[in-house]
């Protein structure tokens, strides 16, 4: 028992409870106190996570929870990404009658994502899955619009289906091996019935695809991105997948003796890259476009997972890409949050002339999601493709390159109108675009972070380069 080993998680939980209590006793005009409490908890968790990264890799609580580089990186990315979500959502949430509840739900779902990432036992994984999912359903429906209600219902139904699928897999694996511990699973899998182990592995990995927003658990993502409030959409398409993809990485590392597990993950990665990019090509709503884009990004993120154990590049490339994706995707959503009334790509026409700073943030975000240097996602895509090649799966590297070229189409459809020259004065005037100030500031911060992480990718790689423990 090492309670201090879970200090970052404890700070998130304490912050969620404090924000809820503060909101319960404060009048609506002073709900900003709950926002400060939530931000302080996220900052404290970030600092504690960064300090813990320098510590030794080990398991705690009788081997049920891993405290290693992967968990440390997930803690840090989740806390900082949630802090950015608070920043881009201030204009939207301030004064709302459920403002403090929103902060509480954000922190609880972030805590669930961290627990999923650090789980070294199937039962802890199941608890983390529920903790990350239930607040997410409420967040998606918080906007109280018909579109938000539909998105929340779809998210809930799919979450229930994939949650049951994952629990079925946990049960089958326990029945086949007699343990839920990852360390013991690795030892007992070779002697367990092949069919039962394969069924359990497919069910657990498939269930986690809901949290990651990847194929085949992706159907809720475009609807949530389009129908939920901008802050909830930004959070739902970013933070849960950080925990889920680290969890899939650990599972595939453990389940490597099961025939076909790596191929399954490789096929899910390819399906996500192809389907997400093809579907995004036809979108005109920027939020729905980002929703399909995130499905494609999960495909790219699964590439190094398919070669974990075969390539030393797999773990650091995934962690670097997760950090890069988080800041870049949030930069795009922050621009959307700054201009919430513009629900069509054509409505961004003239943005560069009227608001060059905001247009620059949009350009960085879209070029980043595309994978253009010097943004951080470029480093992530490059290293994941290299890991696939190094791990003996060159076809995945080819899919990464081909689908990246395919994605150029929908990214161009967004930022070309924004930078179109010769706009009439009424569209290039600053009064044509009046952004929400704090969301615009969050967009600038996220865009700068995306470029800075890309420039400092070598340093980030050194921090992320550590083994998985069991």
Short mmCIF file of C-alpha atoms in Angstrom, two decimals:
data_model
loop_
_atom_site.label_atom_id
_atom_site.label_comp_id
_atom_site.label_asym_id
_atom_site.label_seq_id
_atom_site.Cartn_x
_atom_site.Cartn_y
_atom_site.Cartn_z
CA UNK A 1 0.00 0.00 0.00
CA UNK A 2 1.50 3.30 -1.11
CA UNK A 3 -1.26 5.96 -0.96
CA UNK A 4 1.12 8.74 -2.01
CA UNK A 5 1.81 6.86 -5.26
CA UNK A 6 -1.72 7.84 -6.28
CA UNK A 7 -1.41 11.50 -5.31
CA UNK A 8 -2.27 12.82 -8.83
CA UNK A 9 -5.44 10.70 -8.86
CA UNK A 10 -6.32 11.77 -5.30
CA UNK A 11 -5.98 15.43 -6.27
CA UNK A 12 -8.40 14.96 -9.17
CA UNK A 13 -10.92 13.23 -6.91
CA UNK A 14 -10.55 15.87 -4.19
CA UNK A 15 -10.92 18.64 -6.74
CA UNK A 16 -14.10 17.10 -8.15
CA UNK A 17 -15.69 16.80 -4.72
CA UNK A 18 -14.58 20.29 -3.68
CA UNK A 19 -15.96 21.81 -6.91
CA UNK A 20 -19.28 20.04 -6.36
CA UNK A 21 -19.54 21.17 -2.73
CA UNK A 22 -18.48 24.73 -3.59
CA UNK A 23 -21.12 24.88 -6.28
CA UNK A 24 -23.78 23.58 -3.90
CA UNK A 25 -23.32 26.42 -1.42
CA UNK A 26 -22.45 29.35 -3.68
CA UNK A 27 -24.89 31.62 -5.56
CA UNK A 28 -24.83 31.36 -9.34
CA UNK A 29 -22.88 34.60 -9.79
CA UNK A 30 -20.06 33.19 -7.66
CA UNK A 31 -19.74 29.80 -9.32
CA UNK A 32 -16.34 30.96 -10.59
CA UNK A 33 -15.00 29.78 -7.24
CA UNK A 34 -15.75 26.19 -8.31
CA UNK A 35 -13.87 26.88 -11.55
CA UNK A 36 -10.83 28.06 -9.58
CA UNK A 37 -11.01 24.97 -7.37
CA UNK A 38 -11.10 22.70 -10.43
CA UNK A 39 -8.22 24.54 -12.11
CA UNK A 40 -6.15 24.40 -8.91
CA UNK A 41 -6.76 20.65 -8.60
CA UNK A 42 -5.71 20.08 -12.23
CA UNK A 43 -2.59 22.20 -11.81
CA UNK A 44 -1.66 20.37 -8.61
CA UNK A 45 -2.26 17.01 -10.29
CA UNK A 46 -0.06 18.07 -13.21
CA UNK A 47 2.80 19.04 -10.90
CA UNK A 48 2.46 15.82 -8.89
CA UNK A 49 2.43 13.81 -12.14
CA UNK A 50 5.56 15.53 -13.43
CA UNK A 51 7.38 14.89 -10.14
CA UNK A 52 6.27 11.24 -10.12
CA UNK A 53 7.64 10.73 -13.65
CA UNK A 54 11.14 10.95 -12.20
CA UNK A 55 10.44 8.13 -9.74
CA UNK A 56 11.05 4.40 -10.23
CA UNK A 57 8.63 2.29 -12.29
CA UNK A 58 6.67 -0.11 -10.08
CA UNK A 59 3.26 -1.54 -9.32
CA UNK A 60 1.29 -0.58 -6.20
CA UNK A 61 -1.74 -1.83 -4.32
CA UNK A 62 -0.67 -5.47 -4.58
CA UNK A 63 0.20 -5.24 -8.25
CA UNK A 64 -3.16 -3.89 -9.42
CA UNK A 65 -1.95 -0.45 -10.52
CA UNK A 66 1.13 0.44 -12.55
CA UNK A 67 3.13 3.57 -11.78
CA UNK A 68 5.49 3.83 -14.74
CA UNK A 69 6.28 6.14 -17.63
CA UNK A 70 3.06 5.32 -19.49
CA UNK A 71 0.89 6.09 -16.45
CA UNK A 72 2.91 9.22 -15.70
CA UNK A 73 2.55 10.53 -19.25
CA UNK A 74 -1.19 9.77 -19.25
CA UNK A 75 -1.63 11.57 -15.91
CA UNK A 76 0.19 14.64 -17.20
CA UNK A 77 -1.55 14.78 -20.58
CA UNK A 78 -5.01 14.19 -19.05
CA UNK A 79 -4.60 16.89 -16.39
CA UNK A 80 -3.19 19.52 -18.76
CA UNK A 81 -5.70 18.71 -21.50
CA UNK A 82 -8.59 19.02 -19.04
CA UNK A 83 -7.16 22.35 -17.89
CA UNK A 84 -7.20 23.53 -21.53
CA UNK A 85 -10.81 22.36 -21.81
CA UNK A 86 -11.65 24.51 -18.76
CA UNK A 87 -10.00 27.46 -20.49
CA UNK A 88 -11.78 27.09 -23.82
CA UNK A 89 -15.09 26.41 -22.05
CA UNK A 90 -15.11 29.35 -19.62
CA UNK A 91 -17.10 31.63 -21.91
CA UNK A 92 -19.63 28.87 -22.53
CA UNK A 93 -20.01 27.59 -18.98
CA UNK A 94 -19.70 30.80 -16.92
CA UNK A 95 -23.03 31.64 -15.32
CA UNK A 96 -24.65 28.38 -16.39
CA UNK A 97 -26.90 26.94 -13.70
CA UNK A 98 -24.92 23.69 -13.84
CA UNK A 99 -21.47 25.25 -14.05
CA UNK A 100 -19.99 23.62 -10.96
CA UNK A 101 -21.52 20.25 -11.89
CA UNK A 102 -19.77 20.49 -15.26
CA UNK A 103 -16.39 20.98 -13.57
CA UNK A 104 -17.07 18.06 -11.25
CA UNK A 105 -17.99 15.79 -14.19
CA UNK A 106 -14.89 16.86 -16.12
CA UNK A 107 -12.61 15.99 -13.21
CA UNK A 108 -14.31 12.67 -12.48
CA UNK A 109 -14.14 11.57 -16.11
CA UNK A 110 -10.49 12.68 -16.26
CA UNK A 111 -9.83 10.60 -13.15
CA UNK A 112 -11.45 7.60 -14.85
CA UNK A 113 -9.21 8.06 -17.89
CA UNK A 114 -6.12 8.05 -15.66
CA UNK A 115 -7.27 4.94 -13.77
CA UNK A 116 -7.88 3.12 -17.07
CA UNK A 117 -4.35 4.03 -18.20
CA UNK A 118 -2.71 2.79 -15.01
CA UNK A 119 -4.81 -0.35 -14.49
CA UNK A 120 -2.68 -3.48 -14.15
CA UNK A 121 -5.62 -5.69 -13.28
CA UNK A 122 -8.78 -6.40 -15.28
CA UNK A 123 -11.07 -5.47 -12.37
CA UNK A 124 -9.36 -2.09 -11.92
CA UNK A 125 -9.70 -1.61 -15.67
CA UNK A 126 -13.45 -2.23 -15.41
CA UNK A 127 -13.79 0.25 -12.53
CA UNK A 128 -11.86 2.89 -14.48
CA UNK A 129 -14.00 2.28 -17.56
CA UNK A 130 -17.20 2.98 -15.59
CA UNK A 131 -15.69 5.99 -13.81
CA UNK A 132 -14.65 7.51 -17.14
CA UNK A 133 -17.93 6.69 -18.92
CA UNK A 134 -20.76 7.68 -16.58
CA UNK A 135 -19.72 11.37 -16.14
CA UNK A 136 -19.14 11.51 -19.91
CA UNK A 137 -22.79 10.66 -20.65
CA UNK A 138 -23.92 13.56 -18.46
CA UNK A 139 -21.37 15.95 -19.98
CA UNK A 140 -22.55 15.24 -23.53
CA UNK A 141 -26.17 15.93 -22.54
CA UNK A 142 -25.41 18.99 -20.44
CA UNK A 143 -26.21 21.44 -23.26
CA UNK A 144 -29.92 20.57 -22.92
CA UNK A 145 -30.64 20.82 -26.66
CA UNK A 146 -32.34 18.17 -28.84
CA UNK A 147 -29.02 17.44 -30.58
CA UNK A 148 -27.25 17.08 -27.23
CA UNK A 149 -29.98 14.78 -25.93
CA UNK A 150 -29.72 12.57 -29.01
CA UNK A 151 -25.92 12.47 -28.73
CA UNK A 152 -26.10 11.65 -25.01
CA UNK A 153 -28.57 8.83 -25.64
CA UNK A 154 -26.41 7.36 -28.41
CA UNK A 155 -23.28 7.69 -26.25
CA UNK A 156 -25.03 6.02 -23.33
CA UNK A 157 -26.43 3.11 -25.35
CA UNK A 158 -23.13 2.41 -27.10
CA UNK A 159 -21.25 2.83 -23.82
CA UNK A 160 -23.53 0.28 -22.18
CA UNK A 161 -23.13 -2.16 -25.08
CA UNK A 162 -19.35 -1.91 -25.24
CA UNK A 163 -19.08 -1.87 -21.44
CA UNK A 164 -20.96 -5.16 -21.28
CA UNK A 165 -18.74 -6.51 -24.05
CA UNK A 166 -15.64 -5.59 -22.08
CA UNK A 167 -16.98 -7.13 -18.87
CA UNK A 168 -17.81 -10.29 -20.82
CA UNK A 169 -14.19 -10.40 -21.97
CA UNK A 170 -12.94 -9.88 -18.41
CA UNK A 171 -15.15 -12.76 -17.22
CA UNK A 172 -13.99 -15.09 -19.99
CA UNK A 173 -10.32 -14.31 -19.38
CA UNK A 174 -10.77 -14.88 -15.65
CA UNK A 175 -12.56 -18.15 -16.31
CA UNK A 176 -9.80 -19.32 -18.66
CA UNK A 177 -6.82 -18.31 -16.51
CA UNK A 178 -8.16 -18.02 -12.95
CA UNK A 179 -6.73 -14.52 -12.48
CA UNK A 180 -7.39 -10.89 -13.34
CA UNK A 181 -3.81 -9.72 -12.70
CA UNK A 182 -1.89 -8.72 -15.83
CA UNK A 183 1.31 -10.24 -14.43
CA UNK A 184 -0.33 -13.62 -13.84
CA UNK A 185 -2.28 -13.45 -17.11
CA UNK A 186 0.99 -13.27 -18.97
CA UNK A 187 2.17 -16.43 -17.22
CA UNK A 188 -1.04 -18.46 -17.56
CA UNK A 189 -2.22 -17.57 -21.07
CA UNK A 190 -0.05 -20.20 -22.83
CA UNK A 191 -1.80 -22.99 -20.88
CA UNK A 192 -5.36 -21.66 -21.26
CA UNK A 193 -7.91 -22.74 -23.93
CA UNK A 194 -7.12 -20.85 -27.12
CA UNK A 195 -10.74 -20.18 -28.14
CA UNK A 196 -11.70 -18.75 -24.73
CA UNK A 197 -8.60 -16.57 -24.53
CA UNK A 198 -9.14 -15.27 -28.06
CA UNK A 199 -12.80 -14.45 -27.29
CA UNK A 200 -11.86 -12.67 -24.08
CA UNK A 201 -9.07 -10.69 -25.74
CA UNK A 202 -11.29 -9.54 -28.60
CA UNK A 203 -14.09 -8.53 -26.21
CA UNK A 204 -11.84 -6.51 -23.87
CA UNK A 205 -9.99 -4.73 -26.68
CA UNK A 206 -13.29 -4.13 -28.51
CA UNK A 207 -14.86 -2.67 -25.37
CA UNK A 208 -12.00 -0.24 -24.95
CA UNK A 209 -12.56 1.00 -28.49
CA UNK A 210 -15.64 2.82 -27.17
CA UNK A 211 -13.51 4.85 -24.77
CA UNK A 212 -10.91 5.48 -27.45
CA UNK A 213 -13.56 6.50 -29.99
CA UNK A 214 -12.07 4.06 -32.49
CA UNK A 215 -13.62 1.58 -34.92
CA UNK A 216 -15.93 -0.25 -34.15
CA UNK A 217 -16.94 1.76 -31.05
CA UNK A 218 -16.82 5.12 -32.83
CA UNK A 219 -20.46 5.77 -33.78
CA UNK A 220 -21.10 8.14 -30.89
CA UNK A 221 -18.11 10.41 -31.61
CA UNK A 222 -19.37 12.53 -34.58
CA UNK A 223 -22.77 13.02 -32.91
CA UNK A 224 -21.22 14.03 -29.59
CA UNK A 225 -18.79 16.40 -31.32
CA UNK A 226 -21.67 18.05 -33.20
CA UNK A 227 -24.45 18.00 -30.61
CA UNK A 228 -22.75 18.54 -27.25
CA UNK A 229 -21.49 21.86 -25.90
CA UNK A 230 -18.08 22.80 -27.31
CA UNK A 231 -16.24 22.18 -24.04
CA UNK A 232 -17.85 18.76 -23.62
CA UNK A 233 -17.14 17.89 -27.26
CA UNK A 234 -13.50 18.93 -26.94
CA UNK A 235 -13.13 16.84 -23.78
CA UNK A 236 -14.96 13.79 -25.15
CA UNK A 237 -12.85 13.66 -28.31
CA UNK A 238 -9.55 14.10 -26.47
CA UNK A 239 -9.18 13.01 -22.86
CA UNK A 240 -10.88 9.57 -22.67
CA UNK A 241 -8.80 8.22 -25.56
CA UNK A 242 -5.56 9.03 -23.71
CA UNK A 243 -6.42 6.52 -21.00
CA UNK A 244 -8.03 3.99 -23.33
CA UNK A 245 -5.10 3.78 -25.74
CA UNK A 246 -2.55 3.36 -22.94
CA UNK A 247 -4.81 0.60 -21.56
CA UNK A 248 -4.93 -1.13 -24.96
CA UNK A 249 -1.13 -0.85 -25.13
CA UNK A 250 -0.78 -2.66 -21.79
CA UNK A 251 -3.32 -5.32 -22.76
CA UNK A 252 -1.72 -6.09 -26.11
CA UNK A 253 1.66 -6.35 -24.37
CA UNK A 254 0.14 -8.92 -21.99
CA UNK A 255 -1.97 -10.73 -24.61
CA UNK A 256 0.87 -10.99 -27.13
CA UNK A 257 0.94 -14.84 -26.83
CA UNK A 258 -2.65 -14.94 -28.12
CA UNK A 259 -2.58 -15.56 -31.86
CA UNK A 260 -3.97 -12.72 -33.93
CA UNK A 261 -4.16 -10.00 -31.25
CA UNK A 262 -1.58 -7.82 -32.96
CA UNK A 263 -3.28 -8.39 -36.32
CA UNK A 264 -6.64 -7.42 -34.77
CA UNK A 265 -5.21 -4.12 -33.50
CA UNK A 266 -3.53 -3.49 -36.86
CA UNK A 267 -6.82 -4.04 -38.69
CA UNK A 268 -8.66 -1.72 -36.26
CA UNK A 269 -5.97 0.90 -36.87
CA UNK A 270 -6.28 0.65 -40.64
CA UNK A 271 -10.09 0.69 -40.49
CA UNK A 272 -10.02 3.83 -38.33
CA UNK A 273 -7.57 5.65 -40.61
CA UNK A 274 -9.53 4.84 -43.77
CA UNK A 275 -13.08 5.24 -42.46
CA UNK A 276 -12.41 8.37 -40.40
CA UNK A 277 -10.69 10.22 -43.21
CA UNK A 278 -13.21 9.19 -45.87
CA UNK A 279 -16.16 10.23 -43.69
CA UNK A 280 -14.54 13.57 -42.78
CA UNK A 281 -14.22 14.45 -46.48
CA UNK A 282 -17.97 14.95 -46.82
CA UNK A 283 -18.56 17.07 -43.70
CA UNK A 284 -19.45 20.77 -43.74
CA UNK A 285 -19.99 21.29 -39.99
CA UNK A 286 -16.56 21.93 -38.39
CA UNK A 287 -17.49 20.07 -35.20
CA UNK A 288 -18.66 16.97 -37.08
CA UNK A 289 -15.55 17.16 -39.26
CA UNK A 290 -13.40 17.16 -36.11
CA UNK A 291 -15.46 14.23 -34.78
CA UNK A 292 -14.63 12.09 -37.81
CA UNK A 293 -11.06 13.38 -37.77
CA UNK A 294 -10.65 12.06 -34.24
CA UNK A 295 -11.83 8.60 -35.39
CA UNK A 296 -9.01 8.70 -37.96
CA UNK A 297 -6.52 9.87 -35.34
CA UNK A 298 -7.33 6.86 -33.15
CA UNK A 299 -6.34 4.72 -36.12
CA UNK A 300 -2.94 6.43 -36.28
CA UNK A 301 -2.57 6.09 -32.50
CA UNK A 302 -3.24 2.34 -32.69
CA UNK A 303 -0.35 1.79 -35.13
CA UNK A 304 2.40 1.64 -32.47
CA UNK A 305 0.10 -0.44 -30.23
CA UNK A 306 0.07 -3.15 -32.92
CA UNK A 307 3.85 -3.54 -32.63
CA UNK A 308 4.36 -3.18 -28.87
CA UNK A 309 6.92 -5.74 -27.75
CA UNK A 310 8.36 -5.97 -31.27
CA UNK A 311 9.70 -2.43 -31.55
CA UNK A 312 11.35 -0.32 -28.86
CA UNK A 313 9.80 2.70 -30.56
CA UNK A 314 6.22 1.62 -29.82
CA UNK A 315 5.73 2.96 -26.28
CA UNK A 316 7.45 6.38 -26.65
CA UNK A 317 5.86 7.00 -30.06
CA UNK A 318 2.36 6.37 -28.68
CA UNK A 319 2.93 8.62 -25.65
CA UNK A 320 4.43 11.40 -27.78
CA UNK A 321 1.57 11.18 -30.27
CA UNK A 322 -1.04 11.26 -27.49
CA UNK A 323 0.40 14.50 -26.08
CA UNK A 324 0.66 15.99 -29.57
CA UNK A 325 -2.87 15.02 -30.53
CA UNK A 326 -4.32 16.39 -27.28
CA UNK A 327 -2.96 19.94 -27.67
CA UNK A 328 -3.60 20.06 -31.42
CA UNK A 329 -7.18 18.79 -31.29
CA UNK A 330 -7.95 21.17 -28.42
CA UNK A 331 -6.51 24.07 -30.43
CA UNK A 332 -9.00 23.31 -33.21
CA UNK A 333 -11.91 23.03 -30.75
CA UNK A 334 -10.82 26.25 -29.04
CA UNK A 335 -11.18 28.10 -32.37
CA UNK A 336 -14.64 26.58 -32.74
CA UNK A 337 -15.44 27.62 -29.15
CA UNK A 338 -14.31 31.18 -29.94
CA UNK A 339 -16.77 31.38 -32.86
CA UNK A 340 -19.65 29.15 -31.73
CA UNK A 341 -22.24 30.52 -34.17
CA UNK A 342 -20.23 29.52 -37.26
CA UNK A 343 -21.45 26.00 -37.92
CA UNK A 344 -20.36 25.73 -41.55
CA UNK A 345 -16.88 25.66 -43.07
CA UNK A 346 -17.85 28.42 -45.48
CA UNK A 347 -18.67 30.67 -42.51
CA UNK A 348 -14.92 30.94 -41.76
CA UNK A 349 -14.36 32.78 -45.02
CA UNK A 350 -12.45 36.00 -44.35
CA UNK A 351 -11.23 34.98 -40.89
CA UNK A 352 -7.54 35.68 -41.65
CA UNK A 353 -8.27 39.25 -42.67
CA UNK A 354 -10.50 39.99 -39.69
CA UNK A 355 -8.72 38.00 -36.95
CA UNK A 356 -5.22 37.00 -38.08
CA UNK A 357 -4.27 35.62 -34.65
CA UNK A 358 -7.25 33.29 -34.47
CA UNK A 359 -6.73 32.26 -38.10
CA UNK A 360 -3.10 31.44 -37.30
CA UNK A 361 -4.25 29.20 -34.42
CA UNK A 362 -6.69 27.46 -36.79
CA UNK A 363 -3.93 27.02 -39.37
CA UNK A 364 -1.57 25.49 -36.80
CA UNK A 365 -4.31 23.16 -35.55
CA UNK A 366 -5.33 21.93 -39.00
CA UNK A 367 -1.78 21.57 -40.30
CA UNK A 368 -1.00 19.79 -37.04
CA UNK A 369 -3.85 17.31 -37.38
CA UNK A 370 -2.73 16.77 -40.97
CA UNK A 371 0.80 16.05 -39.74
CA UNK A 372 2.85 18.94 -41.11
CA UNK A 373 6.20 20.04 -39.58
CA UNK A 374 7.06 21.61 -37.20
CA UNK A 375 3.87 20.70 -35.31
CA UNK A 376 3.91 17.93 -32.74
CA UNK A 377 1.56 15.57 -34.63
CA UNK A 378 4.12 15.43 -37.44
CA UNK A 379 6.63 13.98 -34.99
CA UNK A 380 3.94 11.60 -33.71
CA UNK A 381 2.99 10.34 -37.17
CA UNK A 382 6.60 10.01 -38.23
CA UNK A 383 7.56 7.97 -35.18
CA UNK A 384 4.46 5.75 -35.32
CA UNK A 385 5.09 4.94 -38.98
CA UNK A 386 8.73 4.21 -38.13
CA UNK A 387 7.65 1.98 -35.25
CA UNK A 388 5.33 0.03 -37.58
CA UNK A 389 8.17 -0.47 -40.07
CA UNK A 390 10.62 -1.41 -37.30
CA UNK A 391 8.07 -3.83 -35.80
CA UNK A 392 7.62 -5.79 -39.02
CA UNK A 393 4.31 -4.24 -40.12
CA UNK A 394 5.32 -2.06 -43.10
CA UNK A 395 1.79 -2.16 -44.54
CA UNK A 396 0.61 -0.06 -41.57
CA UNK A 397 3.26 2.57 -42.36
CA UNK A 398 1.97 2.67 -45.95
CA UNK A 399 -1.62 3.14 -44.72
CA UNK A 400 -0.45 6.01 -42.49
CA UNK A 401 1.13 7.81 -45.45
CA UNK A 402 -1.75 7.20 -47.90
CA UNK A 403 -4.52 8.23 -45.50
CA UNK A 404 -2.55 11.31 -44.42
CA UNK A 405 -2.54 12.42 -48.05
CA UNK A 406 -6.27 11.66 -48.18
CA UNK A 407 -6.91 13.86 -45.14
CA UNK A 408 -5.41 16.85 -46.97
CA UNK A 409 -8.75 17.26 -48.75
CA UNK A 410 -10.92 18.15 -45.76
CA UNK A 411 -8.25 20.19 -43.99
CA UNK A 412 -7.90 22.33 -47.14
CA UNK A 413 -11.69 22.78 -47.29
CA UNK A 414 -11.52 24.49 -43.89
CA UNK A 415 -8.44 26.71 -43.88
CA UNK A 416 -8.41 27.75 -47.56
CA UNK A 417 -11.64 29.82 -47.18
CA UNK A 418 -10.25 31.33 -43.99
CA UNK A 419 -7.16 32.55 -45.88
CA UNK A 420 -8.80 33.37 -49.19
CA UNK A 421 -7.37 36.63 -50.56
CA UNK A 422 -9.45 39.48 -51.91
CA UNK A 423 -12.33 39.16 -49.45
CA UNK A 424 -14.88 42.01 -49.56
CA UNK A 425 -14.45 44.57 -46.72
CA UNK A 426 -17.57 43.40 -44.89
CA UNK A 427 -16.00 39.93 -44.43
CA UNK A 428 -12.41 41.04 -43.74
CA UNK A 429 -13.46 43.61 -41.12
CA UNK A 430 -12.79 42.73 -37.45
CA UNK A 431 -16.45 43.27 -36.73
CA UNK A 432 -17.32 40.32 -38.96
CA UNK A 433 -15.70 37.98 -36.43
CA UNK A 434 -16.12 38.76 -32.74
CA UNK A 435 -14.59 35.82 -30.85
CA UNK A 436 -15.14 34.81 -27.28
CA UNK A 437 -11.99 36.21 -25.62
CA UNK A 438 -11.03 33.38 -23.30
CA UNK A 439 -11.65 30.67 -25.89
CA UNK A 440 -9.48 32.65 -28.34
CA UNK A 441 -6.75 32.85 -25.69
CA UNK A 442 -7.01 29.07 -25.14
CA UNK A 443 -6.65 28.56 -28.91
CA UNK A 444 -3.46 30.62 -28.92
CA UNK A 445 -2.02 28.71 -25.95
CA UNK A 446 -2.85 25.32 -27.49
CA UNK A 447 -1.44 26.28 -30.89
CA UNK A 448 1.81 27.52 -29.35
CA UNK A 449 2.01 24.33 -27.29
CA UNK A 450 1.54 22.22 -30.42
CA UNK A 451 4.44 23.92 -32.18
CA UNK A 452 6.62 23.96 -29.05
CA UNK A 453 6.07 20.24 -28.49
CA UNK A 454 6.95 19.59 -32.10
CA UNK A 455 10.19 21.58 -31.82
CA UNK A 456 11.05 19.88 -28.50
CA UNK A 457 9.98 16.42 -29.69
CA UNK A 458 13.42 15.00 -28.93
CA UNK A 459 13.18 16.04 -25.29
CA UNK A 460 9.61 14.73 -25.02
CA UNK A 461 10.73 11.45 -26.57
CA UNK A 462 13.42 11.06 -23.91
CA UNK A 463 10.84 11.60 -21.16
CA UNK A 464 8.38 9.13 -22.75
CA UNK A 465 10.95 6.41 -23.34
CA UNK A 466 10.36 3.94 -20.51
CA UNK A 467 9.32 0.30 -20.16
CA UNK A 468 5.87 -0.96 -19.18
CA UNK A 469 5.78 -2.67 -15.79
CA UNK A 470 3.56 -5.51 -14.58
#
